[in-house]
Structure formats: C-alpha cells, structure tokens
Amino acid sequence: MDKEPTFLETNATPGLVGQPVSRVDGRAKVTGTATYSAEYNQLPGLVHAVMKTSDVAKGRITTIDLSAAQNAPGVVAIFTQQNLPKLAKTPDKQEDKAALGAPMGFMPMQNDQIFYAGQPVAVVVADTLEHAQYAATLVRVQIAPEAPIASYHSPQAKLYRPESVGYAPGLTKRGDARAAFASAPVQLAATYTHATLHHNYMEPGATTAHWETPNRLTVYESTQGVMESQKALAGMLGLPMDQVRVVCKFIGGGFGGKAWVWPHTVLACLAAKAVGRPVKLVLTRPQNYTDMGHREEQQQVLRLGATKEGKLLSILYEKTATASPFDDYAEHNSHIIGRLYQLPTYEATYQLARANVMTATSMRAPGDMPGSFAIECSMDDLAAQLGLDPIQVRLLNYADKDPDTGKPWSSKSLKQCYQRGAELFGWGKRNPKNGATREGKLLVGYGMATANYPVHSSQGNARVRLYADGHAVVQAGATDLGTGTYTIITQVAADALGLAPSNVRFELGDTILPSTPVSGGSNAAGRVSSSVYLAVQDVWQKLIKVAALDKKSPLFKAKSADIAVTQGRLHLKADPSKGEAFGELMKRANMTDLEGDAVGRYGSSYEDTLATANASPTKKDDAAEHAMNAFGAHFCEVHVDPDLGTVRVTRWVGVMAGGRILNPKTARSQIIGGGIMGIGAALMEQTVRDPNLARYTNASLADYHVPVNADIPDMHIEFIDEHDPYVNAMGVKGIGEIAIVGVAAAVSNAIFHATGRRLRDLPMTPNKVLAALRQPA
Ligand code: MOS
C-alpha cells in the first residue's frame, strides 16, 4: 500500500528546508553571548559547590573530619552523608528507579557505602570557586577499604546472566540457530573486544540550582533532556512536576552522556536548598569520567554459519560486559546483529559481571556502535574466506524486509549507499588480494562497512504563535545538542509559515515550553520538525475556519479541504487567485496573534499523526506496519606503517540515507563528527581502569586520546535523496548516531586489507598492529 509522501511541498514555500543554512545560533556562540548552564552568574547570592570524591573504589566511610575545611575562608557549608538532606525517593529500588527514569540504581551520599572510585563523599559550598576548591582539599573522609573488582576480566568477577540489559532481553532467539550453525558448510568464530570509552564532551557536567521559593526550583542544567531531568528531580526531591523547571539553552556536547540526571545534579539541588542560595556545581574534568557514565568495556563472541556461496544461515552471539554494583545495564548490541542482514536463525545472549564502577550509559549509537564492529568485521572475514568482494557478500545477504519482524522497511536505500560510496571512493580499483598494495614502505588498505540505526518511535509537542504582523514564535522543549536543532527548526517553521527566517524565533530547552523528550536516539530532528510542521498546519486550519465565516474574505464559505496555503497566503486550490494573506485576514478579524499546537509522532505519517493528535487510539499506525531504519555505507583507506605499527586514515567516504535531510550543512557536520568519534574508538580512544584499584588512570584530555585534526583526512560525505512517507510528517529519520555505526569496522577491514591481519581488539593501537604483523598472515 503505497502512499503519497506528505512532505512540505504542498504547503510551504520551497526555500529553506534542504538548504545548507548556517547555524542561526552561530553568532551567539562565537561571540560568547550564548548562555551555558554554568553561566547564570547573575543569580543573587550565587555560591559555588565542589564535590570531594572517593579515591577508594569499595568500602565504607568510617570517620569524617571537617574541622579544617569548615574554618577555611569563604566556606558556607559542607555536606556529607551525615548532614545532607535525605531524598524523598532514591532510585535504589528497581520500581523507583524506573519511575524516576534514573540512570543508576544508587544515589551517593545517602549512606556510608562506597561502590566506585570517584563517588562523591562531600560537597563543599563557598563564596568563590577557589575557596570551595581549597576547602575541599581539607575535607578528611576515612574509608575502610575492601578489595574492589575492576572489571569482568578480574579473577574475582562473577559472571551472571541478566534477564535484560536495559534495552535488550538477556536472551534473543530466532529459529534454531545452534542446529543451523552446527550444520552450516562455512563456519566462522571470532572474539571482539572493546575498551571503555568516555563521551568527553567539551562542556563538563554543570548544574546551577536556584530555589526561588522553598518549594520551587529552577535548574540550569547541561542536559539532553530537560523533561527527563524535571521528572527525576521532582521525584527525588518530593516536589510536584510543575514546581521544578529545567532550562538548557545551549550544551557543549552530550553524545548520550547527558541524557540523564547524574549525582552531581541532585547534590547541587540539595545543597542549594540547604544553604538557601543558588548553587553552581561544575564537574572537574576527571569527575566527568566517574560521575556521568561511559561506554562499557565488552567482549563479543560472534559465530556465523553460512552456505558455500556466502549466504548467512545462522549467528550465535554472546556479549560479556562489566556492570556496576547496582545495575544490569549494558549496551544492547544484539539488536543490530540480528537486523543488519537477512538472517534466518539467530541466538544472542548477554553475561555481565558486577564491578566497582559507575553505571555505563548511552553513548552515541549505544549497542549499534560496538555491535556493528563485530558483525561488520565478521562479514568481511566471510567475504575473504569465500573470495568474495566485501560489498558483494553484503548484497548477497541484503535484507529486503526487517529480519527481526518480517515487516517491510518504510524505506531503505542501502544499495544506493553502497553504489554511490563505491563510485566516489574508487572501490573498483581495490586489489582483492590482502597485503598487496603499497605506497613506498606503507601498506595500503581499503575497507568498507554498513551503517544502520533505527528510527525510534516517540512523540513530542510543539506550539506556534503567529502574529498578524508577520512574525512568529515557535516553541518546543527539546535540547539543541549543538547539532543544529535551532537552525533546522527555524528553516522548517519559516517555510511552513511562509516567513523569512529572521521573522521566526524558535525557543527550546525549557520545561515551560511544550514538552519534548530527550534529544537522543537520533530523535530530535524528526520529532521536533514534525511537531512544528503540524503545529503550523493547526494554525492554518484555525485561520481557514476564520476565513470561511468572514463575509469580507474571498474564502467566505469555502470548505477547508478546498483551501491550500502557499507562502502564508490562504487560497482556493482550484483557483489560486482567490485568496488572501494571513495578515489581512487576521487584522480584519481583530486578531493580533493565533496559536497552533501539535503532537508530532515519530513512526507515523502526517495523516496518522493528526489522527493521533485527535486521540484515535484504535487507528493502526504506520509504525506497526513498517520497520523504520536509516542506513549508510562507510569507505576508508588506511596507510599502515609496518615498522611502527601506526595506522593513518588517509581517505574517507560516507554515503548516508536518512530520509529527508533538512540541512545538508549541519547534517554533513554531524556525519563527520560521528565518523571522527568512530575513528577515535578504532585507533586511539580508551579509558583504562587500574586492575587492582579500579581507578581510571587516564581521566584527562591529555591522557585520553581523542582524534585531532591531524588524525583525520578530508571526509567526503553525501546523502541519498530518500523520501520516506511513513516515518513522520517531515520524512526525517535522524542521523546523529548512524554516523558512528560501522566506522571502527571499516577501519579494521581496511587494516585487514592492508596487512592480511585481522585486529579485533579496540582501540587498534600501534602495539597491537605490530604484534599482529609479527604473526603469520
Ligand atoms: Mo544518544 S547516545 O541516544 O544521545
């Protein structure tokens, strides 16, 4: 059942959507007038908080001596678990954790237990940051230490099988994968390991908590989700939702690490209440490694059975990962491995080991990023074993329907991505023999991998106020992660309203605005653009009613279905000369402004979205009938130095299909950013925990290596022109995460081609490359 795409064309000025518009917030950012969460310094009586954290990873607090610290200059108050006000609700109980939407089933400073190194044990509040920092050095907290467990590698670690790991069941089964594997003519088995990674956002975790009255709190918070923060804080502090306002106008990176409320936020709010003054708490760089989650270290064992021709028969998959003492969370890698190719049988399991670490959390393409490393290297191995081209083996196993559900895709342009990518990259020049291409002494390799990320279903709200004078205010409570939400929504609203973008003001990042869930899961662009587009349609529908009742209007008595709106002018579809501009109509009706609102639903077409907004619960929506995913392909060239083991990525081509691309400039930046993050994970990024002390040894931007400009070649990014009539009113799939999926595999595949050696342990640092080169190919 094919539908006509319900895109903007019918109803808006052709113009801004799809154009490479520069960031509307760019000037504010580069001139320093954009206000970040730690910059609300004008609040009256603002004081500064510093967290003192535990060096010990496991134990109990025995004694606390604050005498020296309390007498230090400027100290306002010092909080420990002895005097910190108790929370109304803590996430320690599973049901409370779920109700709060909390990331971790534990809140520090509520008792004397120490579960991980870096756990806050005291909060010092002083008149200046320097006074708070100094006094914190004088706080003496004695901890009776116990031997910690650093990871699932530890000899003391006890592996267990969780019922679920957060977003995936502990066991996934499709057909009899074991039998199919056992009888498969071609069998491959490999183990992939992945280091702990941190988000390393430029802006650290930051909270400014301001109690305007004893029961009314405003929090300026560096967060991807103001609504989620509001809910968690209201629950923990025992306040009704309307008494907690969370604001985040600008954020300096999130990548999933700021999708939730972490301990420092809660502590800042409690401290502010206790001292009766606004409190600012900014994490130190090392504290960002221990207070806000990470991508967990993990091992993946992937066994793959195939026919002699290279068709997949079975995958058996097991992931092992480190979990915190209080949560079963691990990334849900099993999804992408079962979804990427036509795969008749599949079994995936997880095992976890509790260790003395902070809970892991979402990090760009959680599950799909590391999962793609395992499946995309395995597919490359399969191609090599059978003498097939890596693209050929992927086309052989191309999934025309979602292998998981059997549903048709809402759209899938992966073949075009392979084809265009290969063309741009010059894949045809690839010598099929590994280790056969050289440039001087350097070994040259070409690698490719598939990218994929789902379109998650969700809904969000928006409001548009159109003024008769030709200006508009557009509102949605989303966060702009720095990726361009301010810009793309201004484009969408200006087009839909027929206004110049300078006459449209888009406001976001505040719980007093229409509520919108977390800007995460690649959801924000599709969700907010759709809800704003629909809110504009609501404005037009209201105005059409006004016109139909107005004897002086050329549209008097016209039926809504017969009217279209073009560039802000309402007119008869059949006779466009009959109509008038909204401003004339509104002025005659004595309206200074008019508001429209909408619920934009992901996973629904325009009509279905309207139906949903009118609460028609029985209507079967498109999300139930289609599998919705974005796809793409990465191609890269590497140069490997056989003497030094260094790997340099020398060329990159990424071709993505993410539905409608609202702004190719910001979209390209996003794909480049994800690619760089993936190259970082492939070649250099890792956080190392001391195996005995369970402390991070490289928790700084000096020691944790992220790519710099010199590490990254010019990246060529293109988008396939993809029309998806099902995903949402704007046909936008979202591209924030797909950018990183498959990247590390493409690099490993290129190293394999360059050297004939397969590296399966991330990051692929020179020592590992050299060790592999010493082994026979
Ligand atoms: Mo994303 S890792 O869902 O912010």
Short mmCIF file of N, CA and C in Angstrom, two decimals, residues 376-462:
data_model
loop_
_atom_site.label_atom_id
_atom_site.label_comp_id
_atom_site.label_asym_id
_atom_site.label_seq_id
_atom_site.Cartn_x
_atom_site.Cartn_y
_atom_site.Cartn_z
N GLU A 376 30.24 -6.39 11.30
CA GLU A 376 30.84 -5.90 10.06
C GLU A 376 32.26 -6.41 9.82
N CYS A 377 32.98 -6.73 10.89
CA CYS A 377 34.27 -7.41 10.69
C CYS A 377 34.02 -8.86 10.28
N SER A 378 33.01 -9.48 10.90
CA SER A 378 32.71 -10.88 10.57
C SER A 378 32.29 -11.03 9.11
N MET A 379 31.49 -10.10 8.62
CA MET A 379 31.07 -10.17 7.22
C MET A 379 32.27 -10.03 6.29
N ASP A 380 33.21 -9.18 6.71
CA ASP A 380 34.44 -9.00 5.93
C ASP A 380 35.26 -10.29 5.92
N ASP A 381 35.33 -10.95 7.07
CA ASP A 381 36.03 -12.22 7.16
C ASP A 381 35.36 -13.27 6.26
N LEU A 382 34.04 -13.26 6.27
CA LEU A 382 33.30 -14.21 5.44
C LEU A 382 33.63 -13.97 3.96
N ALA A 383 33.64 -12.71 3.57
CA ALA A 383 33.98 -12.38 2.18
C ALA A 383 35.38 -12.88 1.84
N ALA A 384 36.33 -12.63 2.75
CA ALA A 384 37.71 -13.04 2.49
C ALA A 384 37.82 -14.56 2.37
N GLN A 385 37.14 -15.24 3.27
CA GLN A 385 37.23 -16.71 3.28
C GLN A 385 36.68 -17.30 1.97
N LEU A 386 35.63 -16.68 1.42
CA LEU A 386 34.99 -17.23 0.22
C LEU A 386 35.48 -16.58 -1.06
N GLY A 387 36.42 -15.65 -0.92
CA GLY A 387 36.93 -14.98 -2.12
C GLY A 387 35.91 -14.03 -2.74
N LEU A 388 35.05 -13.49 -1.93
CA LEU A 388 34.05 -12.54 -2.43
C LEU A 388 34.48 -11.11 -2.13
N ASP A 389 33.96 -10.18 -2.91
CA ASP A 389 34.18 -8.77 -2.60
C ASP A 389 33.33 -8.42 -1.37
N PRO A 390 33.86 -7.58 -0.48
CA PRO A 390 33.09 -7.23 0.72
C PRO A 390 31.69 -6.65 0.43
N ILE A 391 31.55 -5.89 -0.64
CA ILE A 391 30.22 -5.35 -0.96
C ILE A 391 29.32 -6.48 -1.46
N GLN A 392 29.92 -7.36 -2.27
CA GLN A 392 29.17 -8.48 -2.83
C GLN A 392 28.54 -9.34 -1.73
N VAL A 393 29.32 -9.63 -0.69
CA VAL A 393 28.80 -10.51 0.37
C VAL A 393 27.65 -9.81 1.11
N ARG A 394 27.72 -8.50 1.17
CA ARG A 394 26.64 -7.76 1.83
C ARG A 394 25.39 -7.73 0.97
N LEU A 395 25.58 -7.60 -0.34
CA LEU A 395 24.42 -7.61 -1.24
C LEU A 395 23.77 -8.99 -1.26
N LEU A 396 24.59 -10.01 -1.16
CA LEU A 396 24.10 -11.39 -1.14
C LEU A 396 23.17 -11.62 0.05
N ASN A 397 23.42 -10.89 1.12
CA ASN A 397 22.64 -11.07 2.34
C ASN A 397 21.73 -9.87 2.63
N TYR A 398 21.49 -9.10 1.62
CA TYR A 398 20.68 -7.88 1.75
C TYR A 398 19.30 -8.23 2.30
N ALA A 399 18.87 -7.52 3.30
CA ALA A 399 17.56 -7.79 3.91
C ALA A 399 16.51 -6.90 3.28
N ASP A 400 15.63 -7.50 2.47
CA ASP A 400 14.57 -6.72 1.84
C ASP A 400 13.43 -6.42 2.80
N LYS A 401 13.38 -7.20 3.87
CA LYS A 401 12.42 -6.91 4.95
C LYS A 401 13.20 -6.94 6.25
N ASP A 402 12.63 -6.40 7.29
CA ASP A 402 13.28 -6.45 8.60
C ASP A 402 13.38 -7.91 9.05
N PRO A 403 14.59 -8.45 9.19
CA PRO A 403 14.73 -9.86 9.53
C PRO A 403 14.13 -10.19 10.91
N ASP A 404 14.02 -9.18 11.72
CA ASP A 404 13.56 -9.38 13.08
C ASP A 404 12.04 -9.57 13.13
N THR A 405 11.32 -8.74 12.40
CA THR A 405 9.86 -8.72 12.50
C THR A 405 9.19 -9.18 11.21
N GLY A 406 9.93 -9.26 10.13
CA GLY A 406 9.33 -9.59 8.84
C GLY A 406 8.56 -8.43 8.21
N LYS A 407 8.58 -7.28 8.85
CA LYS A 407 7.86 -6.12 8.31
C LYS A 407 8.64 -5.49 7.16
N PRO A 408 7.94 -4.91 6.20
CA PRO A 408 8.65 -4.16 5.16
C PRO A 408 9.30 -2.92 5.76
N TRP A 409 10.39 -2.49 5.14
CA TRP A 409 11.01 -1.24 5.58
C TRP A 409 10.15 -0.07 5.11
N SER A 410 10.08 0.98 5.89
CA SER A 410 9.38 2.19 5.45
C SER A 410 10.12 2.78 4.25
N SER A 411 11.44 2.63 4.24
CA SER A 411 12.27 2.94 3.08
C SER A 411 13.65 2.39 3.41
N LYS A 412 14.38 2.02 2.40
CA LYS A 412 15.75 1.52 2.61
C LYS A 412 16.54 1.77 1.34
N SER A 413 17.55 2.61 1.43
CA SER A 413 18.33 2.98 0.25
C SER A 413 19.77 2.52 0.41
N LEU A 414 19.95 1.40 1.10
CA LEU A 414 21.31 0.94 1.37
C LEU A 414 22.05 0.57 0.09
N LYS A 415 21.35 -0.04 -0.87
CA LYS A 415 22.04 -0.41 -2.12
C LYS A 415 22.61 0.84 -2.80
N GLN A 416 21.81 1.91 -2.80
CA GLN A 416 22.30 3.16 -3.40
C GLN A 416 23.51 3.70 -2.63
N CYS A 417 23.50 3.51 -1.30
CA CYS A 417 24.65 3.96 -0.49
C CYS A 417 25.91 3.20 -0.88
N TYR A 418 25.79 1.87 -1.02
CA TYR A 418 26.94 1.06 -1.43
C TYR A 418 27.45 1.54 -2.78
N GLN A 419 26.49 1.71 -3.70
CA GLN A 419 26.85 2.00 -5.08
C GLN A 419 27.51 3.37 -5.20
N ARG A 420 26.88 4.35 -4.59
CA ARG A 420 27.42 5.72 -4.68
C ARG A 420 28.75 5.82 -3.92
N GLY A 421 28.81 5.16 -2.79
CA GLY A 421 30.05 5.18 -1.99
C GLY A 421 31.20 4.55 -2.75
N ALA A 422 30.93 3.40 -3.36
CA ALA A 422 31.97 2.70 -4.11
C ALA A 422 32.47 3.56 -5.27
N GLU A 423 31.53 4.22 -5.91
CA GLU A 423 31.86 5.08 -7.05
C GLU A 423 32.74 6.26 -6.60
N LEU A 424 32.31 6.92 -5.54
CA LEU A 424 33.06 8.09 -5.05
C LEU A 424 34.44 7.69 -4.56
N PHE A 425 34.51 6.51 -3.95
CA PHE A 425 35.75 6.09 -3.31
C PHE A 425 36.74 5.50 -4.31
N GLY A 426 36.21 4.96 -5.40
CA GLY A 426 37.08 4.23 -6.32
C GLY A 426 37.31 2.81 -5.84
N TRP A 427 36.26 2.21 -5.30
CA TRP A 427 36.35 0.84 -4.76
C TRP A 427 36.78 -0.15 -5.84
N GLY A 428 36.39 0.13 -7.07
CA GLY A 428 36.72 -0.77 -8.18
C GLY A 428 38.23 -0.95 -8.38
N LYS A 429 39.01 0.00 -7.88
CA LYS A 429 40.47 -0.09 -8.04
C LYS A 429 41.11 -0.98 -6.96
N ARG A 430 40.28 -1.48 -6.06
CA ARG A 430 40.80 -2.28 -4.93
C ARG A 430 41.35 -3.61 -5.44
N ASN A 431 42.61 -3.86 -5.13
CA ASN A 431 43.19 -5.17 -5.41
C ASN A 431 42.59 -6.18 -4.43
N PRO A 432 41.94 -7.23 -4.93
CA PRO A 432 41.25 -8.13 -3.99
C PRO A 432 42.21 -8.85 -3.04
N LYS A 433 43.49 -8.85 -3.35
CA LYS A 433 44.44 -9.57 -2.50
C LYS A 433 44.86 -8.71 -1.30
N ASN A 434 44.79 -9.28 -0.12
CA ASN A 434 45.25 -8.56 1.08
C ASN A 434 46.76 -8.37 1.05
N GLY A 435 47.22 -7.26 1.58
CA GLY A 435 48.66 -7.02 1.72
C GLY A 435 49.38 -6.80 0.41
N ALA A 436 48.63 -6.52 -0.65
CA ALA A 436 49.26 -6.45 -1.97
C ALA A 436 49.43 -5.02 -2.48
N THR A 437 48.94 -4.05 -1.72
CA THR A 437 49.00 -2.67 -2.19
C THR A 437 49.96 -1.87 -1.30
N ARG A 438 50.89 -1.20 -1.93
CA ARG A 438 51.87 -0.43 -1.15
C ARG A 438 52.04 0.96 -1.70
N GLU A 439 52.42 1.86 -0.81
CA GLU A 439 52.85 3.18 -1.26
C GLU A 439 54.16 3.42 -0.54
N GLY A 440 55.28 3.25 -1.26
CA GLY A 440 56.57 3.23 -0.58
C GLY A 440 56.58 2.05 0.36
N LYS A 441 57.00 2.29 1.61
CA LYS A 441 57.01 1.17 2.55
C LYS A 441 55.65 0.97 3.23
N LEU A 442 54.74 1.92 3.02
CA LEU A 442 53.45 1.85 3.72
C LEU A 442 52.51 0.85 3.07
N LEU A 443 51.81 0.10 3.89
CA LEU A 443 50.82 -0.86 3.40
C LEU A 443 49.49 -0.12 3.26
N VAL A 444 48.85 -0.28 2.12
CA VAL A 444 47.62 0.46 1.83
C VAL A 444 46.44 -0.50 1.85
N GLY A 445 45.38 -0.09 2.55
CA GLY A 445 44.19 -0.94 2.59
C GLY A 445 42.91 -0.15 2.37
N TYR A 446 41.95 -0.80 1.72
CA TYR A 446 40.61 -0.24 1.55
C TYR A 446 39.66 -1.05 2.42
N GLY A 447 38.80 -0.37 3.13
CA GLY A 447 37.80 -1.08 3.92
C GLY A 447 36.46 -0.39 3.81
N MET A 448 35.41 -1.18 4.00
CA MET A 448 34.08 -0.57 4.00
C MET A 448 33.22 -1.27 5.06
N ALA A 449 32.12 -0.63 5.41
CA ALA A 449 31.19 -1.25 6.36
C ALA A 449 29.83 -0.59 6.20
N THR A 450 28.82 -1.33 6.62
CA THR A 450 27.45 -0.83 6.59
C THR A 450 27.16 -0.02 7.84
N ALA A 451 26.39 1.04 7.67
CA ALA A 451 25.91 1.81 8.82
C ALA A 451 24.40 1.64 8.91
N ASN A 452 23.90 1.65 10.12
CA ASN A 452 22.46 1.44 10.31
C ASN A 452 22.07 1.95 11.69
N TYR A 453 20.92 2.58 11.75
CA TYR A 453 20.38 2.98 13.05
C TYR A 453 18.86 3.06 12.96
N PRO A 454 18.15 2.58 13.97
CA PRO A 454 16.70 2.59 13.89
C PRO A 454 16.09 3.98 14.08
N VAL A 455 14.89 4.12 13.57
CA VAL A 455 14.07 5.30 13.83
C VAL A 455 13.19 4.93 15.03
N HIS A 456 13.53 5.44 16.17
CA HIS A 456 12.76 5.09 17.36
C HIS A 456 11.42 5.81 17.35
N SER A 457 10.41 5.16 17.86
CA SER A 457 9.12 5.85 17.88
C SER A 457 8.95 6.59 19.20
N SER A 458 8.37 7.76 19.10
CA SER A 458 8.20 8.59 20.29
C SER A 458 7.31 9.75 19.87
N GLN A 459 6.97 10.59 20.79
CA GLN A 459 6.21 11.76 20.40
C GLN A 459 6.67 12.99 21.15
N GLY A 460 6.41 14.14 20.56
CA GLY A 460 6.80 15.39 21.20
C GLY A 460 5.83 16.47 20.79
N ASN A 461 5.81 17.53 21.54
CA ASN A 461 4.83 18.59 21.32
C ASN A 461 5.51 19.86 20.80
N ALA A 462 4.72 20.68 20.15
CA ALA A 462 5.22 21.98 19.71
C ALA A 462 4.09 22.98 19.69
#
